[in-house]
């Protein structure tokens, strides 16, 4: 019985690490809301925005993104910005502001005052031919 409990604990810790979740209990452990956009064979310069997601004071702002395009002779980039409801660009709170082919971002940052946030993202062809397109996804989430 003890071995299965340790295995379950190990799996939970691994899942937390993969999903970028904290491994200790806190007030920001529950997802409150999320909005996702998907690039599915999108053309060059195509722009998508998520809806606004409200994050409470003391909560967390989550950002997940993945560029799933994998061309052999082509390359795409998904550029993104994260905006607050007052118009402030808060993208600098995250490690990067674009994702090349195969790149992933999965981060959560603390929020001191309540605001709503959304993601603006754009498909950019770097090296392309007539078959190139953007594929990927972004999710903005609220944790509390």
PDB file of C-alpha atoms in Angstrom:
ATOM      1  CA  UNK A   1       0.000   0.000   0.000  1.00  0.00           C
ATOM      2  CA  UNK A   2       2.797   2.420   0.869  1.00  0.00           C
ATOM      3  CA  UNK A   3       4.466   1.879  -2.526  1.00  0.00           C
ATOM      4  CA  UNK A   4       1.270   2.831  -4.417  1.00  0.00           C
ATOM      5  CA  UNK A   5       0.874   5.985  -2.306  1.00  0.00           C
ATOM      6  CA  UNK A   6       4.460   6.994  -3.119  1.00  0.00           C
ATOM      7  CA  UNK A   7       3.841   6.301  -6.803  1.00  0.00           C
ATOM      8  CA  UNK A   8       0.695   8.462  -6.753  1.00  0.00           C
ATOM      9  CA  UNK A   9       2.591  11.272  -5.027  1.00  0.00           C
ATOM     10  CA  UNK A  10       5.406  11.036  -7.580  1.00  0.00           C
ATOM     11  CA  UNK A  11       2.924  11.192 -10.454  1.00  0.00           C
ATOM     12  CA  UNK A  12       1.258  14.263  -8.946  1.00  0.00           C
ATOM     13  CA  UNK A  13       4.622  16.020  -8.594  1.00  0.00           C
ATOM     14  CA  UNK A  14       5.581  15.139 -12.171  1.00  0.00           C
ATOM     15  CA  UNK A  15       2.231  16.457 -13.452  1.00  0.00           C
ATOM     16  CA  UNK A  16       2.743  19.669 -11.478  1.00  0.00           C
ATOM     17  CA  UNK A  17       6.174  20.138 -13.011  1.00  0.00           C
ATOM     18  CA  UNK A  18       4.938  19.475 -16.559  1.00  0.00           C
ATOM     19  CA  UNK A  19       1.960  21.810 -16.172  1.00  0.00           C
ATOM     20  CA  UNK A  20       4.000  24.503 -14.435  1.00  0.00           C
ATOM     21  CA  UNK A  21       1.917  24.237 -11.295  1.00  0.00           C
ATOM     22  CA  UNK A  22       3.276  24.911  -7.822  1.00  0.00           C
ATOM     23  CA  UNK A  23       4.020  21.771  -5.803  1.00  0.00           C
ATOM     24  CA  UNK A  24       2.723  23.225  -2.543  1.00  0.00           C
ATOM     25  CA  UNK A  25      -0.847  24.146  -1.659  1.00  0.00           C
ATOM     26  CA  UNK A  26      -1.713  27.835  -1.884  1.00  0.00           C
ATOM     27  CA  UNK A  27      -4.641  30.104  -2.631  1.00  0.00           C
ATOM     28  CA  UNK A  28      -3.666  30.244  -6.321  1.00  0.00           C
ATOM     29  CA  UNK A  29      -3.967  26.489  -6.942  1.00  0.00           C
ATOM     30  CA  UNK A  30      -7.432  26.471  -8.510  1.00  0.00           C
ATOM     31  CA  UNK A  31      -8.086  27.555 -12.080  1.00  0.00           C
ATOM     32  CA  UNK A  32     -10.967  30.017 -12.116  1.00  0.00           C
ATOM     33  CA  UNK A  33     -11.300  30.771 -15.815  1.00  0.00           C
ATOM     34  CA  UNK A  34      -9.472  30.335 -19.126  1.00  0.00           C
ATOM     35  CA  UNK A  35      -9.710  31.379 -22.758  1.00  0.00           C
ATOM     36  CA  UNK A  36      -7.977  29.623 -25.661  1.00  0.00           C
ATOM     37  CA  UNK A  37      -7.191  30.538 -29.256  1.00  0.00           C
ATOM     38  CA  UNK A  38      -6.032  28.067 -31.887  1.00  0.00           C
ATOM     39  CA  UNK A  39      -4.017  28.578 -35.063  1.00  0.00           C
ATOM     40  CA  UNK A  40      -5.108  25.833 -37.457  1.00  0.00           C
ATOM     41  CA  UNK A  41      -3.409  26.217 -40.851  1.00  0.00           C
ATOM     42  CA  UNK A  42      -3.517  29.992 -40.391  1.00  0.00           C
ATOM     43  CA  UNK A  43      -2.093  32.267 -43.114  1.00  0.00           C
ATOM     44  CA  UNK A  44       0.792  34.715 -42.666  1.00  0.00           C
ATOM     45  CA  UNK A  45      -0.058  37.762 -40.480  1.00  0.00           C
ATOM     46  CA  UNK A  46      -3.314  36.211 -39.171  1.00  0.00           C
ATOM     47  CA  UNK A  47      -4.170  37.666 -35.731  1.00  0.00           C
ATOM     48  CA  UNK A  48      -6.284  36.132 -32.957  1.00  0.00           C
ATOM     49  CA  UNK A  49      -7.188  37.410 -29.490  1.00  0.00           C
ATOM     50  CA  UNK A  50      -8.544  35.537 -26.500  1.00  0.00           C
ATOM     51  CA  UNK A  51     -11.428  36.920 -24.521  1.00  0.00           C
ATOM     52  CA  UNK A  52     -10.576  38.735 -21.297  1.00  0.00           C
ATOM     53  CA  UNK A  53     -10.086  36.582 -18.214  1.00  0.00           C
ATOM     54  CA  UNK A  54     -10.559  38.152 -14.765  1.00  0.00           C
ATOM     55  CA  UNK A  55      -7.764  37.512 -12.240  1.00  0.00           C
ATOM     56  CA  UNK A  56      -8.458  38.352  -8.566  1.00  0.00           C
ATOM     57  CA  UNK A  57      -6.041  40.302  -6.372  1.00  0.00           C
ATOM     58  CA  UNK A  58      -3.528  37.849  -4.950  1.00  0.00           C
ATOM     59  CA  UNK A  59      -4.291  35.336  -7.698  1.00  0.00           C
ATOM     60  CA  UNK A  60      -2.222  34.148 -10.604  1.00  0.00           C
ATOM     61  CA  UNK A  61      -2.139  34.932 -14.314  1.00  0.00           C
ATOM     62  CA  UNK A  62      -1.382  31.849 -16.404  1.00  0.00           C
ATOM     63  CA  UNK A  63      -0.020  31.726 -19.936  1.00  0.00           C
ATOM     64  CA  UNK A  64       0.280  28.575 -22.023  1.00  0.00           C
ATOM     65  CA  UNK A  65       1.356  28.592 -25.638  1.00  0.00           C
ATOM     66  CA  UNK A  66       2.695  26.097 -28.145  1.00  0.00           C
ATOM     67  CA  UNK A  67       3.782  26.433 -31.771  1.00  0.00           C
ATOM     68  CA  UNK A  68       2.976  22.989 -33.170  1.00  0.00           C
ATOM     69  CA  UNK A  69       4.105  23.690 -36.734  1.00  0.00           C
ATOM     70  CA  UNK A  70       6.999  21.515 -37.891  1.00  0.00           C
ATOM     71  CA  UNK A  71       8.042  22.124 -41.475  1.00  0.00           C
ATOM     72  CA  UNK A  72      11.156  20.569 -42.963  1.00  0.00           C
ATOM     73  CA  UNK A  73      12.034  23.487 -45.230  1.00  0.00           C
ATOM     74  CA  UNK A  74       9.865  26.186 -43.671  1.00  0.00           C
ATOM     75  CA  UNK A  75       9.666  28.065 -40.368  1.00  0.00           C
ATOM     76  CA  UNK A  76       6.917  29.976 -38.570  1.00  0.00           C
ATOM     77  CA  UNK A  77       6.748  32.138 -35.480  1.00  0.00           C
ATOM     78  CA  UNK A  78       3.781  32.865 -33.238  1.00  0.00           C
ATOM     79  CA  UNK A  79       4.288  36.342 -31.793  1.00  0.00           C
ATOM     80  CA  UNK A  80       2.183  37.284 -28.781  1.00  0.00           C
ATOM     81  CA  UNK A  81       1.463  40.037 -26.289  1.00  0.00           C
ATOM     82  CA  UNK A  82      -0.437  39.875 -22.989  1.00  0.00           C
ATOM     83  CA  UNK A  83      -2.567  42.931 -22.204  1.00  0.00           C
ATOM     84  CA  UNK A  84      -4.328  44.083 -19.057  1.00  0.00           C
ATOM     85  CA  UNK A  85      -7.813  45.670 -19.051  1.00  0.00           C
ATOM     86  CA  UNK A  86      -6.301  49.152 -18.551  1.00  0.00           C
ATOM     87  CA  UNK A  87      -4.311  48.755 -21.788  1.00  0.00           C
ATOM     88  CA  UNK A  88      -0.971  47.963 -20.132  1.00  0.00           C
ATOM     89  CA  UNK A  89       1.255  45.492 -21.992  1.00  0.00           C
ATOM     90  CA  UNK A  90       2.414  42.987 -19.354  1.00  0.00           C
ATOM     91  CA  UNK A  91       4.200  40.581 -21.717  1.00  0.00           C
ATOM     92  CA  UNK A  92       7.552  41.381 -20.078  1.00  0.00           C
ATOM     93  CA  UNK A  93       6.444  39.361 -17.023  1.00  0.00           C
ATOM     94  CA  UNK A  94       6.931  36.229 -19.127  1.00  0.00           C
ATOM     95  CA  UNK A  95      10.152  34.663 -20.436  1.00  0.00           C
ATOM     96  CA  UNK A  96       9.536  35.296 -24.142  1.00  0.00           C
ATOM     97  CA  UNK A  97       7.151  37.103 -26.526  1.00  0.00           C
ATOM     98  CA  UNK A  98       7.250  34.670 -29.458  1.00  0.00           C
ATOM     99  CA  UNK A  99       7.318  30.940 -30.116  1.00  0.00           C
ATOM    100  CA  UNK A 100       9.288  29.352 -32.951  1.00  0.00           C
ATOM    101  CA  UNK A 101       8.419  25.921 -34.390  1.00  0.00           C
ATOM    102  CA  UNK A 102       8.025  23.436 -31.523  1.00  0.00           C
ATOM    103  CA  UNK A 103       8.443  26.033 -28.737  1.00  0.00           C
ATOM    104  CA  UNK A 104       6.242  25.943 -25.625  1.00  0.00           C
ATOM    105  CA  UNK A 105       5.625  28.441 -22.836  1.00  0.00           C
ATOM    106  CA  UNK A 106       3.829  27.472 -19.630  1.00  0.00           C
ATOM    107  CA  UNK A 107       4.109  30.109 -16.927  1.00  0.00           C
ATOM    108  CA  UNK A 108       2.121  31.602 -14.094  1.00  0.00           C
ATOM    109  CA  UNK A 109       2.821  34.974 -12.492  1.00  0.00           C
ATOM    110  CA  UNK A 110       1.330  36.506  -9.327  1.00  0.00           C
ATOM    111  CA  UNK A 111      -1.116  39.413  -9.593  1.00  0.00           C
ATOM    112  CA  UNK A 112      -1.299  41.996  -6.788  1.00  0.00           C
ATOM    113  CA  UNK A 113      -4.411  43.911  -7.955  1.00  0.00           C
ATOM    114  CA  UNK A 114      -7.526  42.521  -9.642  1.00  0.00           C
ATOM    115  CA  UNK A 115      -7.538  42.953 -13.434  1.00  0.00           C
ATOM    116  CA  UNK A 116      -8.670  41.229 -16.601  1.00  0.00           C
ATOM    117  CA  UNK A 117      -6.103  39.985 -19.133  1.00  0.00           C
ATOM    118  CA  UNK A 118      -6.099  38.745 -22.710  1.00  0.00           C
ATOM    119  CA  UNK A 119      -3.622  37.448 -25.296  1.00  0.00           C
ATOM    120  CA  UNK A 120      -3.066  38.966 -28.742  1.00  0.00           C
ATOM    121  CA  UNK A 121      -1.191  36.569 -31.062  1.00  0.00           C
ATOM    122  CA  UNK A 122      -0.033  36.727 -34.688  1.00  0.00           C
ATOM    123  CA  UNK A 123       1.221  34.159 -37.213  1.00  0.00           C
ATOM    124  CA  UNK A 124       4.487  35.150 -38.918  1.00  0.00           C
ATOM    125  CA  UNK A 125       6.132  33.201 -41.721  1.00  0.00           C
ATOM    126  CA  UNK A 126       9.925  33.228 -41.371  1.00  0.00           C
ATOM    127  CA  UNK A 127      10.941  30.814 -44.133  1.00  0.00           C
ATOM    128  CA  UNK A 128       8.049  29.707 -46.300  1.00  0.00           C
ATOM    129  CA  UNK A 129       6.603  28.221 -49.466  1.00  0.00           C
ATOM    130  CA  UNK A 130       3.042  27.948 -50.774  1.00  0.00           C
ATOM    131  CA  UNK A 131       2.206  25.179 -48.263  1.00  0.00           C
ATOM    132  CA  UNK A 132       3.338  27.006 -45.100  1.00  0.00           C
ATOM    133  CA  UNK A 133       0.781  27.763 -42.372  1.00  0.00           C
ATOM    134  CA  UNK A 134       0.734  28.451 -38.641  1.00  0.00           C
ATOM    135  CA  UNK A 135      -0.430  25.836 -36.163  1.00  0.00           C
ATOM    136  CA  UNK A 136      -0.517  26.227 -32.420  1.00  0.00           C
ATOM    137  CA  UNK A 137      -2.469  27.400 -29.414  1.00  0.00           C
ATOM    138  CA  UNK A 138      -2.471  29.973 -26.621  1.00  0.00           C
ATOM    139  CA  UNK A 139      -4.421  29.955 -23.357  1.00  0.00           C
ATOM    140  CA  UNK A 140      -4.714  32.730 -20.802  1.00  0.00           C
ATOM    141  CA  UNK A 141      -5.914  31.541 -17.399  1.00  0.00           C
ATOM    142  CA  UNK A 142      -6.944  32.903 -14.026  1.00  0.00           C
ATOM    143  CA  UNK A 143      -5.877  31.176 -10.806  1.00  0.00           C
ATOM    144  CA  UNK A 144      -7.102  31.859  -7.301  1.00  0.00           C
TER     145      UNK A 144
END
